[in-house]
Coordinates of C-alpha atoms in Angstrom, one line a residue:
M1 CA -9.1 11.5 -19.1
A2 CA -5.6 12.2 -20.5
D3 CA -3.3 14.6 -18.7
S4 CA -1.4 16.9 -21.1
G5 CA 1.4 17.3 -18.5
M6 CA 2.0 13.6 -18.2
S7 CA 5.4 12.2 -19.2
V8 CA 3.9 9.5 -21.4
S9 CA 1.1 9.2 -23.9
P10 CA -1.5 7.9 -24.3
Y11 CA -2.4 8.2 -20.6
W12 CA -5.7 7.9 -18.9
E13 CA -6.8 8.3 -15.3
L14 CA -9.5 6.3 -13.6
T15 CA -11.0 7.8 -10.4
F16 CA -12.8 5.5 -8.0
D17 CA -14.9 6.4 -5.0
T18 CA -14.8 4.6 -1.6
G19 CA -17.3 1.9 -2.7
G20 CA -15.4 1.1 -5.9
D21 CA -17.6 3.0 -8.4
V22 CA -15.5 4.5 -11.2
D23 CA -16.0 7.9 -12.8
P24 CA -18.2 7.0 -15.8
P25 CA -16.8 9.6 -18.3
E26 CA -13.2 8.4 -17.5
R27 CA -14.2 4.8 -17.8
D28 CA -16.0 5.4 -21.2
H29 CA -13.1 7.5 -22.5
L30 CA -10.6 4.6 -21.8
L31 CA -12.8 1.9 -23.2
A32 CA -13.5 4.0 -26.4
Q33 CA -9.9 5.1 -27.0
V34 CA -7.7 2.1 -26.0
T35 CA -8.3 0.4 -29.4
E36 CA -8.2 3.6 -31.4
H37 CA -4.6 4.1 -30.2
G38 CA -3.6 0.6 -31.2
I39 CA -2.5 -0.2 -27.6
R40 CA -1.0 -3.7 -27.2
D41 CA 0.2 -3.4 -23.6
L42 CA -1.6 -1.3 -21.0
V43 CA 0.2 -0.5 -17.7
V44 CA -2.2 0.2 -14.9
F45 CA -0.7 1.7 -11.7
A46 CA -2.4 2.2 -8.3
H47 CA -0.8 4.5 -5.8
G48 CA -0.6 3.8 -2.1
W49 CA -1.4 6.4 0.5
N50 CA -1.6 9.9 -1.0
E51 CA -4.1 12.7 -0.2
D52 CA -4.9 14.2 -3.5
R53 CA -4.9 13.8 -7.2
S54 CA -1.9 16.0 -7.8
A55 CA 0.3 13.8 -5.6
A56 CA -0.9 10.7 -7.3
T57 CA -0.4 12.1 -10.8
A58 CA 3.1 13.3 -9.9
L59 CA 4.0 9.8 -8.8
Y60 CA 2.8 8.4 -12.1
R61 CA 4.6 11.1 -14.1
R62 CA 7.9 10.2 -12.5
F63 CA 7.4 6.4 -12.5
F64 CA 6.2 6.1 -16.1
A65 CA 8.9 8.5 -17.5
P66 CA 11.5 5.8 -18.3
F67 CA 9.1 3.4 -20.1
P68 CA 9.2 4.9 -23.6
G69 CA 13.0 4.8 -23.6
L70 CA 13.2 1.3 -22.2
A71 CA 10.7 -0.1 -24.7
P72 CA 10.7 2.2 -27.7
K73 CA 9.0 -0.2 -30.1
A74 CA 6.2 -1.3 -27.7
H75 CA 2.7 -0.1 -28.3
L76 CA 2.2 1.1 -24.7
G77 CA -0.7 2.8 -23.0
Y78 CA -0.8 4.0 -19.3
V79 CA -3.5 4.3 -16.7
G80 CA -3.2 6.0 -13.3
V81 CA -5.7 4.8 -10.7
V82 CA -6.8 7.6 -8.4
W83 CA -8.6 6.4 -5.2
P84 CA -9.4 8.1 -1.9
S85 CA -6.6 7.5 0.5
M86 CA -4.4 9.7 2.7
R87 CA -0.7 10.2 3.6
F88 CA 0.7 11.5 6.8
S89 CA 2.9 14.5 6.1
D90 CA 6.0 12.8 7.8
E91 CA 6.0 10.2 5.0
P92 CA 7.7 12.0 2.1
I93 CA 8.3 10.3 -1.2
P94 CA 12.0 10.5 -2.0
D95 CA 12.9 13.1 -4.7
F96 CA 9.4 14.6 -4.8
P97 CA 9.4 18.4 -5.0
K98 CA 8.2 20.2 -1.9
S99 CA 5.2 21.6 -3.8
V100 CA 3.8 18.2 -4.2
V101 CA 4.3 16.6 -0.8
A102 CA 5.3 18.0 2.6
T103 CA 8.9 17.0 3.3
E104 CA 9.1 18.0 6.9
A105 CA 7.0 16.6 9.7
A106 CA 5.5 19.0 12.3
P107 CA 7.6 19.1 15.5
G108 CA 6.5 16.7 18.2
P109 CA 3.3 14.6 17.9
A110 CA 0.8 17.4 17.2
L111 CA -1.2 17.2 14.0
D112 CA -0.1 19.5 11.1
Q113 CA -2.7 20.9 8.8
D114 CA -1.9 18.6 5.9
T115 CA -2.4 15.5 8.0
R116 CA -5.6 16.9 9.6
R117 CA -7.0 17.5 6.1
G118 CA -6.1 14.0 5.1
L119 CA -7.8 12.6 8.2
L120 CA -10.9 14.5 7.3
V121 CA -10.9 12.8 3.8
A122 CA -10.3 9.4 5.4
F123 CA -12.9 9.8 8.1
P124 CA -15.8 12.0 6.7
D125 CA -18.2 13.3 9.4
R126 CA -15.6 12.9 12.1
A127 CA -14.3 16.4 12.3
D128 CA -15.2 16.8 15.9
V129 CA -13.3 13.6 16.8
I130 CA -10.3 14.7 14.8
D131 CA -10.3 18.1 16.6
Q132 CA -10.2 16.3 20.0
V133 CA -7.4 14.0 18.8
A134 CA -5.4 17.0 17.7
R135 CA -5.9 18.7 21.0
L136 CA -4.7 15.8 23.0
L137 CA -1.7 15.3 20.8
G138 CA -0.8 18.9 21.4
E139 CA -1.4 18.9 25.1
R140 CA 0.0 15.5 26.0
P141 CA -1.6 15.3 29.4
D142 CA 0.2 13.4 32.2
G143 CA -1.0 10.0 33.3
D144 CA -2.9 7.2 31.6
A145 CA -6.2 9.0 31.6
G146 CA -5.3 11.2 28.6
L147 CA -4.0 8.2 26.7
T148 CA -7.1 6.2 27.5
E149 CA -9.2 9.0 26.1
F150 CA -7.0 9.2 23.1
G151 CA -7.5 5.5 22.4
R152 CA -11.2 5.9 22.8
L153 CA -11.2 8.6 20.2
V154 CA -9.1 6.6 17.8
R155 CA -11.5 3.7 18.0
L156 CA -14.4 6.1 17.5
L157 CA -12.9 7.2 14.2
L158 CA -13.4 3.6 12.9
D159 CA -17.0 3.3 14.2
G160 CA -19.2 2.8 11.2
A161 CA -16.2 2.5 8.8
G162 CA -17.4 -1.0 7.7
S163 CA -15.6 -4.3 7.6
T164 CA -12.2 -4.7 6.2
A165 CA -11.6 -7.4 3.5
A166 CA -9.3 -9.8 5.3
D167 CA -5.9 -10.9 3.9
T168 CA -6.2 -14.3 5.6
D169 CA -8.9 -16.4 7.2
E170 CA -7.6 -15.4 10.6
D171 CA -7.8 -11.7 10.1
G172 CA -10.6 -10.0 12.0
E173 CA -12.3 -6.6 12.0
P174 CA -10.0 -3.5 12.1
A175 CA -9.8 -3.3 15.8
V176 CA -6.5 -1.4 15.5
F177 CA -5.5 -2.4 19.0
T178 CA -6.9 -4.6 21.8
E179 CA -4.7 -3.7 24.7
E180 CA -4.7 -0.6 26.9
P181 CA -4.0 2.6 24.8
A182 CA -1.1 3.6 27.2
T183 CA 0.5 0.2 26.6
A184 CA 0.0 0.4 22.8
C185 CA 1.3 3.9 22.6
A186 CA 4.4 2.9 24.7
E187 CA 5.2 0.1 22.3
F188 CA 4.9 2.3 19.3
A189 CA 7.1 4.9 21.0
G190 CA 9.7 2.3 21.7
A191 CA 9.6 1.2 18.1
L192 CA 9.9 4.7 16.8
A193 CA 12.9 5.3 19.1
A194 CA 14.6 2.1 17.8
V195 CA 14.0 3.0 14.1
A196 CA 15.4 6.5 14.7
A197 CA 18.5 5.1 16.3
P198 CA 19.0 1.5 15.1
G199 CA 21.4 -0.5 17.2
G200 CA 21.8 2.4 19.7
T201 CA 21.2 1.1 23.2
E202 CA 23.8 3.2 25.2
G203 CA 21.9 5.6 27.5
F204 CA 18.6 4.2 26.4
S205 CA 15.5 5.2 28.4
L206 CA 11.9 4.5 27.9
P207 CA 10.3 7.2 25.7
N208 CA 7.1 9.1 26.6
P209 CA 4.1 7.0 25.4
W210 CA 2.8 10.2 23.8
E211 CA 5.6 9.8 21.3
G212 CA 3.8 6.7 20.0
A213 CA 0.3 8.2 20.0
K214 CA 0.5 9.6 16.5
E215 CA 1.7 6.2 15.3
L216 CA -1.5 4.7 16.8
L217 CA -3.5 7.2 14.9
R218 CA -1.6 6.4 11.7
Q219 CA -2.5 2.7 12.1
A220 CA -6.2 3.6 12.4
A221 CA -6.0 5.5 9.1
Y222 CA -4.1 2.6 7.5
Y223 CA -6.7 0.1 8.5
Q224 CA -9.3 2.3 6.9
M225 CA -7.1 2.6 3.7
K226 CA -6.4 -1.1 3.7
G227 CA -10.1 -2.0 3.6
R228 CA -10.9 0.6 1.1
A229 CA -8.1 -0.6 -1.3
G230 CA -9.5 -4.2 -1.2
T231 CA -13.0 -3.0 -1.9
I232 CA -12.0 -0.8 -4.8
G233 CA -9.9 -3.5 -6.3
E234 CA -12.5 -6.3 -6.1
H235 CA -15.6 -4.3 -6.8
G236 CA -14.2 -1.5 -9.0
L237 CA -11.0 -2.2 -11.0
G238 CA -11.6 -6.0 -11.4
P239 CA -15.0 -5.6 -13.1
L240 CA -13.7 -2.7 -15.2
L241 CA -10.9 -4.9 -16.5
G242 CA -13.5 -7.4 -17.5
K243 CA -15.3 -4.8 -19.5
L244 CA -12.0 -3.8 -21.1
A245 CA -11.3 -7.5 -22.0
A246 CA -14.7 -7.7 -23.7
K247 CA -14.2 -4.4 -25.6
A248 CA -10.5 -4.9 -26.5
P249 CA -9.6 -8.6 -26.2
G250 CA -6.2 -8.0 -27.7
V251 CA -5.0 -5.6 -25.0
R252 CA -2.6 -7.1 -22.5
V253 CA -3.0 -5.5 -19.0
H254 CA -0.1 -5.1 -16.6
L255 CA -1.1 -4.2 -13.0
V256 CA 1.3 -2.3 -10.8
G257 CA 0.6 -1.3 -7.2
H258 CA 2.6 0.5 -4.5
S259 CA 1.8 -0.1 -0.8
F260 CA -2.0 -0.4 -0.4
G261 CA -2.2 0.2 -4.1
G262 CA -0.7 -3.3 -4.3
R263 CA -3.6 -4.6 -2.3
L264 CA -6.0 -2.8 -4.7
V265 CA -4.6 -4.4 -7.8
A266 CA -4.2 -7.8 -6.2
F267 CA -7.8 -7.8 -5.1
A268 CA -8.8 -6.8 -8.6
L269 CA -8.0 -10.4 -9.6
R270 CA -10.8 -11.6 -7.3
G271 CA -13.1 -9.2 -9.1
L272 CA -12.4 -10.4 -12.6
P273 CA -15.6 -11.7 -14.2
G274 CA -16.0 -15.3 -15.4
Q275 CA -13.0 -16.7 -17.3
A276 CA -11.6 -13.3 -18.3
R277 CA -7.8 -13.3 -18.2
P278 CA -6.7 -9.9 -19.4
V279 CA -4.0 -9.5 -16.8
K280 CA -0.6 -10.6 -18.2
S281 CA 1.5 -9.5 -15.2
L282 CA 1.2 -8.1 -11.7
T283 CA 4.0 -6.2 -10.0
L284 CA 3.8 -5.3 -6.3
L285 CA 6.1 -2.5 -5.0
E286 CA 6.4 -2.6 -1.2
G287 CA 3.0 -4.2 -0.9
A288 CA 1.4 -3.3 2.5
F289 CA -0.6 -6.4 3.1
S290 CA 0.0 -9.9 4.5
H291 CA 2.7 -12.0 2.9
Y292 CA 0.3 -15.0 3.4
V293 CA -2.5 -13.5 1.2
F294 CA -1.9 -16.0 -1.6
A295 CA -1.2 -19.0 0.6
D296 CA -3.1 -22.2 0.2
R297 CA -2.5 -23.0 3.9
L298 CA -1.3 -20.8 6.7
P299 CA 1.8 -22.2 8.5
E300 CA 0.2 -21.5 11.9
D301 CA -3.1 -23.2 10.9
P302 CA -3.2 -25.5 7.9
H303 CA -7.0 -25.3 7.9
K304 CA -6.9 -21.6 7.0
S305 CA -5.7 -19.9 3.8
G306 CA -5.0 -16.5 2.3
A307 CA -7.8 -14.4 1.0
L308 CA -6.4 -14.5 -2.5
K309 CA -5.5 -18.2 -2.5
D310 CA -4.9 -19.3 -6.1
Q311 CA -5.8 -15.9 -7.5
Q312 CA -2.3 -15.7 -9.0
R313 CA -3.6 -18.2 -11.4
R314 CA -5.9 -15.5 -12.9
I315 CA -2.7 -13.9 -14.2
D316 CA -1.5 -15.0 -17.6
G317 CA 2.0 -14.4 -16.5
P318 CA 4.0 -13.8 -13.3
L319 CA 3.1 -12.2 -10.0
V320 CA 6.3 -10.2 -9.1
C321 CA 6.7 -9.0 -5.5
C322 CA 9.4 -6.4 -5.0
H323 CA 10.4 -6.1 -1.3
S324 CA 13.1 -4.5 0.8
H325 CA 14.3 -4.9 4.3
F326 CA 14.9 -1.1 4.4
D327 CA 11.1 -0.6 4.5
A328 CA 10.6 0.3 8.2
A329 CA 6.9 0.9 7.7
L330 CA 6.4 -2.8 6.8
G331 CA 9.3 -4.3 8.7
T332 CA 8.5 -2.6 12.0
F333 CA 5.2 -0.9 12.3
Y334 CA 3.0 -3.3 10.1
P335 CA 3.8 -6.4 12.2
L336 CA 3.5 -4.4 15.5
A337 CA 0.1 -3.0 14.5
S338 CA -1.0 -6.4 13.4
R339 CA 0.0 -7.9 16.7
L340 CA -1.6 -5.1 18.7
A341 CA -4.9 -5.8 16.9
G342 CA -5.2 -9.4 18.1
D343 CA -2.3 -11.1 19.9
D344 CA -0.7 -10.9 23.4
R345 CA 3.0 -11.1 22.7
S346 CA 5.2 -8.0 23.3
C347 CA 8.1 -6.7 21.3
L348 CA 10.2 -3.6 20.8
G349 CA 11.8 -1.5 18.0
N350 CA 13.5 -2.8 14.9
E351 CA 13.6 -6.4 16.3
I352 CA 9.8 -6.6 16.0
A353 CA 9.7 -8.8 12.9
A354 CA 12.2 -11.3 14.5
V355 CA 10.3 -11.3 17.8
L356 CA 6.9 -11.7 16.3
G357 CA 8.0 -14.3 13.8
P358 CA 6.6 -14.5 10.2
R359 CA 2.9 -14.5 11.2
W360 CA 2.5 -10.8 11.0
G361 CA 4.8 -10.1 8.0
A362 CA 4.1 -7.9 5.0
L363 CA 4.7 -8.7 1.3
G364 CA 6.8 -5.5 0.9
H365 CA 9.2 -6.6 3.6
D366 CA 10.0 -10.2 2.8
G367 CA 7.9 -11.2 -0.2
V368 CA 5.3 -13.8 -0.9
Q369 CA 5.3 -16.6 1.7
A370 CA 3.8 -20.1 1.9
V371 CA 3.2 -20.5 -1.8
P372 CA 5.1 -23.5 -3.1
G373 CA 7.3 -22.9 -6.1
T374 CA 7.8 -19.2 -5.4
A375 CA 11.0 -18.1 -7.1
Q376 CA 13.6 -16.0 -5.2
L377 CA 15.7 -13.4 -7.1
D378 CA 17.7 -10.4 -6.4
L379 CA 17.2 -7.3 -8.5
A380 CA 20.2 -8.0 -10.7
G381 CA 18.9 -11.5 -11.5
A382 CA 15.5 -10.2 -12.3
L383 CA 16.9 -7.7 -14.7
A384 CA 19.2 -10.2 -16.3
G385 CA 16.2 -12.0 -17.8
R386 CA 15.7 -14.7 -15.2
L387 CA 12.1 -13.9 -14.3
P388 CA 9.8 -17.0 -14.7
A389 CA 7.0 -16.7 -17.1
S390 CA 4.4 -17.5 -14.5
G391 CA 3.8 -18.1 -10.8
C392 CA 4.9 -16.0 -7.8
V393 CA 8.3 -14.4 -7.9
N394 CA 10.0 -12.5 -5.0
V395 CA 12.5 -9.8 -6.1
D396 CA 14.7 -8.4 -3.4
A397 CA 14.9 -4.7 -4.5
A398 CA 16.9 -3.5 -1.5
A399 CA 19.7 -2.5 -3.9
V400 CA 17.7 0.5 -4.9
V401 CA 14.8 0.7 -2.4
R402 CA 16.8 1.8 0.5
R403 CA 16.4 5.5 1.2
G404 CA 14.1 7.2 3.7
G405 CA 14.0 8.2 7.3
P406 CA 11.7 7.3 10.2
P407 CA 9.0 6.3 10.5
A408 CA 8.5 4.8 7.1
G409 CA 12.1 4.1 6.0
A410 CA 12.3 3.3 2.3
H411 CA 8.7 2.4 2.0
S412 CA 8.1 5.0 -0.7
D413 CA 11.5 4.9 -2.4
I414 CA 10.2 3.4 -5.6
L415 CA 11.1 6.0 -8.2
H416 CA 13.9 4.0 -9.9
P417 CA 14.3 3.0 -13.6
E418 CA 15.3 -0.4 -12.4
L419 CA 11.7 -1.0 -11.0
A420 CA 10.3 0.2 -14.3
R421 CA 12.5 -2.4 -16.0
V422 CA 11.0 -5.0 -13.6
V423 CA 7.5 -4.1 -14.7
L424 CA 8.5 -4.4 -18.4
A425 CA 10.3 -7.7 -17.8
A426 CA 7.3 -9.2 -15.9
G427 CA 5.0 -8.3 -18.8
R428 CA 7.4 -9.6 -21.4
I429 CA 7.2 -6.1 -23.0
A430 CA 10.0 -5.8 -25.5

């Protein structure tokens, strides 16, 4: 359904539930009107973690705003995907007004009301567990017993959550962490301290493990959102794009996804029916999933592959991955959480990616890996017209994606006209 307050027109929203079912009236409205408006190019954007429709719509309003001026002669239409995810309140999106997202985290590790509400959305029927988690975060009892109980409760949140679609053959179920909760919280606390004071070692002391407890909870929510994004992409958006191709075969679709929304639009490729090829470009903005997801063979085990192996071939154009080393969420906490979920090496702080090596990396931190022929460009090169017409393309966007404090760093710093230009260039939209 179109939003009269949107910065562009025509604009539709598509709302998906946790299983990938789309709102029927919204779906029918899009399918009926896209040809009536004479749309040639349809930009479909999926947000990352948010907690409500208003935040998602505000993101789309800001990101789409430059498009008409950048491509004044193009026959563009716009779709905002709304899916059930959540955002911790200490992860503000740069330049967003305070009325849309909280810009200040609650002091200490206790849960604020916005985050608690988001957790209730992410984990329905777990209100009692969330209350106990909040109490422990506020009380911070001494000794390992409290952290052990905290870890038990975090694991309990995921009980019955269902399996998570893997990024690679070696990915397992969303265990969140396999070592003792006190140890896991201590490692997260160390990483948080290092991100907050990069390079500062003078007077360093080991932080209280409770300082990392909220990060452990965050990772539990992220595993839930990660699985949900893949499900909605493959079983919801992909089949819908197939219907769109049948209804309006001349419409060129351009998929855009931020964070786990990148995972959603990427897994939509796996959900395309038959030989349908409506997708003409796919642009990932700080994608929060494995950089090996498109790999034919994993460097650590050539007998295993990425979950989306060869799916980039379903795109009748390029797959563009924008990444930035200023993204602390993906450069520090993503690999640490991945390692805690199934490996026995230790690491600390903002050297995590270097210590763990590439195995646990994310697309939004260093781009597509282990796909032969992947092009490497900086942002200036991409905007100068050097984007290949097909295949995987890594674009180092650190020139603009660079703002944001701990714990997420620049992960959500995506509201830049340069990134809108990348989407237009990827889609060959004049």
